[in-house]
Each structure stands twice: as structure tokens, then as C-alpha cells.
Amino acid sequence: MVKLYHAFYTRPAIDVARDLVGAILVRRFRGRTLRARIVETEAYVGPHDLASHASKGRTARTDVMFGPPGRAYVYLIYGMYEMLNVVTSVEGDPQAVLIRAGEPLDGWDADLSGPGKLARAMKISRALNGADLTGDALSFAPNSGARPRLVAGTRVGVDYAGDWKHELLRFMDADSRAVSKPRPKVEPAGRRSP
DNA sequence: GCGTCGATGGCA
DNA sequence: GCCATCGACGCG
């Protein structure tokens, strides 16, 4: 299967975030392969982005974000959920894309409609923090089907981020039902219940 | 359908 | 003390 390589990740997080919607996440775990079609992402665009962990500076946790692109940044949140991110841009410029939701492939039945649920179901934990995404355990394959109809929204759970909370840096496949819970407040044009 | 709340641990 | 979350629960 075709794999995305370093050139794909060596770009601004906003571009990578948009291009990852529709791409395939491939996880190899104990001899099995789990695949999912990504339907929702968020971009964290640099140290000046107050919603980004990198705005706190380089620490033990955020160290991977400051390293080379094309690696996984996985952290624990709320004491029980792991979040999968992809490091982008160039070394020294901490940008990343959060993988928020996906649809299981190959007849696999799973609920991947949220970043915590996706990571748990795909056996992604902090053990993969820093993992090279061109490697065997975790990788992405390009979108091979029709390009998804993209919609943008504000990022979830970043009310503390000042003006940055209003930025439209969340990208979703408008036609997927697996998009995570806080749905964008978008009314379909020309239709309303009586 | 929507608002509220608690779980649970690492981090600054 | 705060989280880039989730599921359970109460409501009417």
C-alpha cells in the first residue's frame, strides 16, 4: 500500500490537516492491521497559537512537537484518554495536527467518532510518542477515492485560548456521520422543520 | 435532544 | 489547579 512520506508532513499544519481528511490511518498491532478513514482533524499552527501545547514552550511533554516532522505526538489528557497528533512543518517549528475522528475500514466495527475513542480503538498510546510515521507500527496512506467535501469549524475544548479559539482550524468531512460530538453549528441551506 | 457532572493522572 | 474527553444521568 502507498504510504505518505516526509515531504507530505514537511508543510504547514493547516495544509496537512486538510489533506489528512479522507486519508487512511494504518495501525499494525500484534500482527493485525487496523485501518480507518480519517474524517476530522485539527491544526495547531505554532508556538504563537495559544491553543497549542507548544505555546507553553519546549517541555518534556512537548519535545516531540519541536522535533522533525512526520512523527507521532501522543499525550494523555484527563487522566484517561490518549490523543494522536502528527508533527508537521520543519524541525524547530512546533506545528501539529490532531486526529479527531475516523471511519473503520475492512468490515471492522468500531466507534472512532472522537480523538479519545479513535486512539483507544486503534491501540494508540504514549508508547507510540515520537514514532516515525513512515515506519511499520503507524502510518498514513493517501486518499484514494473521491475528495471529501470539506467543512471547517472552531477547534474543540480550547476556550482558554483567547482569540485563537475563534480560528477555523478544525476540518471535517461534511458527509461523514463519524464526525465527533461537538458538531459545527451549520444549518443546511433551504431546509427547516415546520 | 441538550446541559451538567465526575472520572482520573500527568504536568506546570 | 488545570486540561486538545467521554459517558452517564436527569430532564419533561
mmCIF file of C-alpha atoms (C1' of nucleotides) in Angstrom:
data_model
loop_
_atom_site.group_PDB
_atom_site.id
_atom_site.type_symbol
_atom_site.label_atom_id
_atom_site.label_comp_id
_atom_site.label_asym_id
_atom_site.label_seq_id
_atom_site.Cartn_x
_atom_site.Cartn_y
_atom_site.Cartn_z
ATOM 1 C CA MET A 1 0.000 0.000 0.000
ATOM 2 C CA VAL A 2 1.143 3.507 -0.801
ATOM 3 C CA LYS A 3 2.411 5.418 2.212
ATOM 4 C CA LEU A 4 2.771 9.127 2.896
ATOM 5 C CA TYR A 5 6.399 10.151 3.326
ATOM 6 C CA HIS A 6 8.293 13.030 4.850
ATOM 7 C CA ALA A 7 7.553 15.594 2.144
ATOM 8 C CA PHE A 8 3.857 15.323 2.972
ATOM 9 C CA TYR A 9 4.465 16.269 6.597
ATOM 10 C CA THR A 10 7.045 18.978 5.869
ATOM 11 C CA ARG A 11 4.326 21.582 5.279
ATOM 12 C CA PRO A 12 2.212 23.939 7.418
ATOM 13 C CA ALA A 13 -0.149 22.090 9.796
ATOM 14 C CA ILE A 14 -3.189 23.695 8.186
ATOM 15 C CA ASP A 15 -2.364 22.125 4.821
ATOM 16 C CA VAL A 16 -1.606 18.736 6.327
ATOM 17 C CA ALA A 17 -4.810 18.866 8.391
ATOM 18 C CA ARG A 18 -6.914 19.490 5.294
ATOM 19 C CA ASP A 19 -5.169 16.780 3.275
ATOM 20 C CA LEU A 20 -5.469 14.183 6.026
ATOM 21 C CA VAL A 21 -9.273 14.284 5.880
ATOM 22 C CA GLY A 22 -10.018 11.345 3.606
ATOM 23 C CA ALA A 23 -6.595 9.762 4.134
ATOM 24 C CA ILE A 24 -6.161 6.320 5.684
ATOM 25 C CA LEU A 25 -4.643 5.720 9.106
ATOM 26 C CA VAL A 26 -2.869 2.359 9.255
ATOM 27 C CA ARG A 27 -2.029 0.767 12.584
ATOM 28 C CA ARG A 28 -0.146 -2.514 12.853
ATOM 29 C CA PHE A 29 -0.514 -4.096 16.256
ATOM 30 C CA ARG A 30 0.411 -7.620 17.295
ATOM 31 C CA GLY A 31 0.319 -8.940 13.731
ATOM 32 C CA ARG A 32 -3.043 -7.363 12.918
ATOM 33 C CA THR A 33 -3.728 -4.336 10.740
ATOM 34 C CA LEU A 34 -6.349 -1.782 11.732
ATOM 35 C CA ARG A 35 -7.312 0.797 9.134
ATOM 36 C CA ALA A 36 -9.516 3.859 9.330
ATOM 37 C CA ARG A 37 -10.516 6.661 7.010
ATOM 38 C CA ILE A 38 -9.858 9.995 8.700
ATOM 39 C CA VAL A 39 -12.899 12.290 8.733
ATOM 40 C CA GLU A 40 -11.873 15.028 11.170
ATOM 41 C CA THR A 41 -8.653 16.845 12.101
ATOM 42 C CA GLU A 42 -7.479 19.997 13.841
ATOM 43 C CA ALA A 43 -4.420 22.123 13.095
ATOM 44 C CA TYR A 44 -2.190 23.594 15.827
ATOM 45 C CA VAL A 45 -0.151 26.084 13.933
ATOM 46 C CA GLY A 46 2.800 27.161 16.060
ATOM 47 C CA PRO A 47 4.112 28.447 19.402
ATOM 48 C CA HIS A 48 2.094 31.660 18.962
ATOM 49 C CA ASP A 49 -1.118 29.583 18.757
ATOM 50 C CA LEU A 50 -2.432 29.831 22.319
ATOM 51 C CA ALA A 51 -4.438 26.632 21.898
ATOM 52 C CA SER A 52 -1.278 24.653 21.167
ATOM 53 C CA HIS A 53 0.686 22.840 23.839
ATOM 54 C CA ALA A 54 3.754 24.331 22.153
ATOM 55 C CA SER A 55 2.708 27.810 23.347
ATOM 56 C CA LYS A 56 3.943 26.754 26.805
ATOM 57 C CA GLY A 57 7.411 26.245 25.401
ATOM 58 C CA ARG A 58 9.532 23.171 24.941
ATOM 59 C CA THR A 59 8.988 20.760 27.835
ATOM 60 C CA ALA A 60 9.350 17.025 28.343
ATOM 61 C CA ARG A 61 5.816 16.547 27.037
ATOM 62 C CA THR A 62 6.008 18.835 24.010
ATOM 63 C CA ASP A 63 9.540 17.892 22.992
ATOM 64 C CA VAL A 64 8.376 15.797 20.025
ATOM 65 C CA MET A 65 6.488 18.744 18.560
ATOM 66 C CA PHE A 66 9.761 20.673 18.282
ATOM 67 C CA GLY A 67 11.489 17.780 16.525
ATOM 68 C CA PRO A 68 11.358 16.691 12.882
ATOM 69 C CA PRO A 69 8.012 16.390 11.063
ATOM 70 C CA GLY A 70 6.429 13.042 10.298
ATOM 71 C CA ARG A 71 6.468 11.755 13.841
ATOM 72 C CA ALA A 72 3.610 10.957 16.232
ATOM 73 C CA TYR A 73 2.901 13.184 19.221
ATOM 74 C CA VAL A 74 0.777 11.197 21.678
ATOM 75 C CA TYR A 75 -0.171 12.505 25.097
ATOM 76 C CA LEU A 76 -2.525 11.706 27.951
ATOM 77 C CA ILE A 77 -5.436 14.003 28.722
ATOM 78 C CA TYR A 78 -7.966 13.964 31.584
ATOM 79 C CA GLY A 79 -6.066 11.093 33.115
ATOM 80 C CA MET A 80 -7.634 8.527 30.790
ATOM 81 C CA TYR A 81 -7.538 9.423 27.108
ATOM 82 C CA GLU A 82 -4.649 9.402 24.673
ATOM 83 C CA MET A 83 -4.574 11.839 21.750
ATOM 84 C CA LEU A 84 -2.870 11.133 18.441
ATOM 85 C CA ASN A 85 -1.182 14.060 16.684
ATOM 86 C CA VAL A 86 1.049 14.316 13.641
ATOM 87 C CA VAL A 87 4.057 16.640 13.799
ATOM 88 C CA THR A 88 4.371 18.865 10.712
ATOM 89 C CA SER A 89 6.373 21.827 9.315
ATOM 90 C CA VAL A 90 10.128 21.737 9.918
ATOM 91 C CA GLU A 91 12.304 20.857 12.884
ATOM 92 C CA GLY A 92 12.253 23.656 15.448
ATOM 93 C CA ASP A 93 8.825 24.936 14.354
ATOM 94 C CA PRO A 94 6.261 23.132 16.528
ATOM 95 C CA GLN A 95 3.180 22.539 14.406
ATOM 96 C CA ALA A 96 0.896 19.524 14.667
ATOM 97 C CA VAL A 97 -2.385 18.004 13.525
ATOM 98 C CA LEU A 98 -4.763 16.298 15.947
ATOM 99 C CA ILE A 99 -6.549 13.251 14.516
ATOM 100 C CA ARG A 100 -10.088 13.610 15.878
ATOM 101 C CA ALA A 101 -12.292 11.024 14.154
ATOM 102 C CA GLY A 102 -12.402 8.289 11.555
ATOM 103 C CA GLU A 103 -14.455 5.536 9.982
ATOM 104 C CA PRO A 104 -13.309 1.926 10.417
ATOM 105 C CA LEU A 105 -12.434 0.053 7.200
ATOM 106 C CA ASP A 106 -12.293 -3.600 6.101
ATOM 107 C CA GLY A 107 -15.546 -4.501 7.814
ATOM 108 C CA TRP A 108 -14.122 -3.591 11.202
ATOM 109 C CA ASP A 109 -16.871 -2.446 13.563
ATOM 110 C CA ALA A 110 -15.685 0.350 15.840
ATOM 111 C CA ASP A 111 -16.717 3.794 17.026
ATOM 112 C CA LEU A 112 -13.947 6.215 16.072
ATOM 113 C CA SER A 113 -16.040 9.376 16.430
ATOM 114 C CA GLY A 114 -13.730 11.262 18.773
ATOM 115 C CA PRO A 115 -9.995 11.531 19.440
ATOM 116 C CA GLY A 116 -10.069 9.523 22.678
ATOM 117 C CA LYS A 117 -12.219 6.790 21.185
ATOM 118 C CA LEU A 118 -10.134 6.617 17.995
ATOM 119 C CA ALA A 119 -6.842 6.251 19.865
ATOM 120 C CA ARG A 120 -8.208 3.636 22.227
ATOM 121 C CA ALA A 121 -9.798 1.522 19.496
ATOM 122 C CA MET A 122 -6.687 1.670 17.333
ATOM 123 C CA LYS A 123 -4.369 0.706 20.196
ATOM 124 C CA ILE A 124 -2.548 4.020 20.061
ATOM 125 C CA SER A 125 -0.926 5.035 23.340
ATOM 126 C CA ARG A 126 2.014 7.035 24.621
ATOM 127 C CA ALA A 127 4.190 4.057 23.743
ATOM 128 C CA LEU A 128 3.977 5.487 20.202
ATOM 129 C CA ASN A 129 5.019 9.001 21.199
ATOM 130 C CA GLY A 130 7.819 10.015 18.842
ATOM 131 C CA ALA A 131 7.196 7.116 16.453
ATOM 132 C CA ASP A 132 8.189 7.687 12.814
ATOM 133 C CA LEU A 133 5.020 7.746 10.721
ATOM 134 C CA THR A 134 6.810 6.235 7.741
ATOM 135 C CA GLY A 135 7.520 3.161 9.864
ATOM 136 C CA ASP A 136 5.637 -0.069 10.367
ATOM 137 C CA ALA A 137 3.605 0.441 13.549
ATOM 138 C CA LEU A 138 1.772 3.581 12.495
ATOM 139 C CA SER A 139 1.455 5.268 9.101
ATOM 140 C CA PHE A 140 -0.870 7.097 6.751
ATOM 141 C CA ALA A 141 -1.890 6.302 3.195
ATOM 142 C CA PRO A 142 -3.205 8.942 0.804
ATOM 143 C CA ASN A 143 -6.863 9.317 -0.026
ATOM 144 C CA SER A 144 -7.574 7.070 -2.995
ATOM 145 C CA GLY A 145 -11.270 7.794 -3.532
ATOM 146 C CA ALA A 146 -13.234 10.925 -4.190
ATOM 147 C CA ARG A 147 -12.038 14.051 -2.434
ATOM 148 C CA PRO A 148 -14.257 14.685 0.609
ATOM 149 C CA ARG A 149 -16.450 17.770 0.861
ATOM 150 C CA LEU A 150 -14.547 19.729 3.488
ATOM 151 C CA VAL A 151 -16.125 21.941 6.132
ATOM 152 C CA ALA A 152 -14.249 23.995 8.711
ATOM 153 C CA GLY A 153 -15.134 24.899 12.277
ATOM 154 C CA THR A 154 -13.594 26.101 15.504
ATOM 155 C CA ARG A 155 -11.423 23.716 17.458
ATOM 156 C CA VAL A 156 -12.926 21.769 20.346
ATOM 157 C CA GLY A 157 -12.087 22.306 24.002
ATOM 158 C CA VAL A 158 -9.855 25.348 23.623
ATOM 159 C CA ASP A 159 -11.968 28.071 25.250
ATOM 160 C CA TYR A 160 -8.914 29.161 27.237
ATOM 161 C CA ALA A 161 -7.030 30.150 24.076
ATOM 162 C CA GLY A 162 -8.169 33.778 23.766
ATOM 163 C CA ASP A 163 -8.727 34.914 20.192
ATOM 164 C CA TRP A 164 -7.307 31.656 18.894
ATOM 165 C CA LYS A 165 -10.449 29.803 19.927
ATOM 166 C CA HIS A 166 -12.297 31.502 17.066
ATOM 167 C CA GLU A 167 -9.917 30.320 14.350
ATOM 168 C CA LEU A 168 -11.420 27.875 11.868
ATOM 169 C CA LEU A 169 -8.745 25.217 12.218
ATOM 170 C CA ARG A 170 -10.983 22.168 12.566
ATOM 171 C CA PHE A 171 -11.613 20.279 9.334
ATOM 172 C CA MET A 172 -14.318 17.700 8.722
ATOM 173 C CA ASP A 173 -15.788 15.537 6.007
ATOM 174 C CA ALA A 174 -19.223 17.139 5.692
ATOM 175 C CA ASP A 175 -20.756 13.849 4.566
ATOM 176 C CA SER A 176 -19.476 11.627 7.365
ATOM 177 C CA ARG A 177 -21.563 10.605 10.353
ATOM 178 C CA ALA A 178 -18.416 9.758 12.315
ATOM 179 C CA VAL A 179 -17.523 13.401 12.962
ATOM 180 C CA SER A 180 -17.110 13.909 16.732
ATOM 181 C CA LYS A 181 -19.786 15.116 19.127
ATOM 182 C CA PRO A 182 -19.489 18.892 19.119
ATOM 183 C CA ARG A 183 -20.944 19.239 15.607
ATOM 184 C CA PRO A 184 -20.424 22.560 13.846
ATOM 185 C CA LYS A 185 -23.412 24.868 14.062
ATOM 186 C CA VAL A 186 -24.188 24.754 10.380
ATOM 187 C CA GLU A 187 -27.759 24.866 9.126
ATOM 188 C CA PRO A 188 -28.321 23.147 5.786
ATOM 189 C CA ALA A 189 -29.453 25.821 3.359
ATOM 190 C CA GLY A 190 -33.138 25.935 2.386
ATOM 191 C CA ARG A 191 -34.449 23.302 4.762
ATOM 192 C CA ARG A 192 -36.099 23.681 8.148
ATOM 193 C CA SER A 193 -38.572 21.630 10.177
ATOM 194 C CA PRO A 194 -42.144 23.019 10.146
ATOM 195 C "C1'" DG B 1 -32.225 16.385 22.202
ATOM 196 C "C1'" DC B 2 -29.377 19.040 25.460
ATOM 197 C "C1'" DG B 3 -26.989 20.543 29.911
ATOM 198 C "C1'" DT B 4 -24.323 19.016 33.789
ATOM 199 C "C1'" DC B 5 -21.109 16.231 36.200
ATOM 200 C "C1'" DG B 6 -17.479 13.076 37.628
ATOM 201 C "C1'" DA B 7 -13.627 10.028 36.451
ATOM 202 C "C1'" DT B 8 -8.527 10.117 36.733
ATOM 203 C "C1'" DG B 9 -3.330 11.199 36.199
ATOM 204 C "C1'" DG B 10 0.346 13.985 34.377
ATOM 205 C "C1'" DC B 11 2.039 18.326 34.180
ATOM 206 C "C1'" DA B 12 3.449 23.219 35.068
ATOM 207 C "C1'" DG C 1 -5.442 23.649 39.541
ATOM 208 C "C1'" DC C 2 -5.911 22.693 35.035
ATOM 209 C "C1'" DC C 3 -6.865 20.084 30.995
ATOM 210 C "C1'" DA C 4 -6.930 19.312 22.532
ATOM 211 C "C1'" DT C 5 -12.589 13.835 26.583
ATOM 212 C "C1'" DC C 6 -16.301 10.672 27.284
ATOM 213 C "C1'" DG C 7 -20.393 8.504 29.027
ATOM 214 C "C1'" DA C 8 -23.993 8.534 32.389
ATOM 215 C "C1'" DC C 9 -27.762 10.799 34.058
ATOM 216 C "C1'" DG C 10 -31.793 13.951 34.500
ATOM 217 C "C1'" DC C 11 -34.996 16.454 32.153
ATOM 218 C "C1'" DG C 12 -40.050 16.763 30.527
#
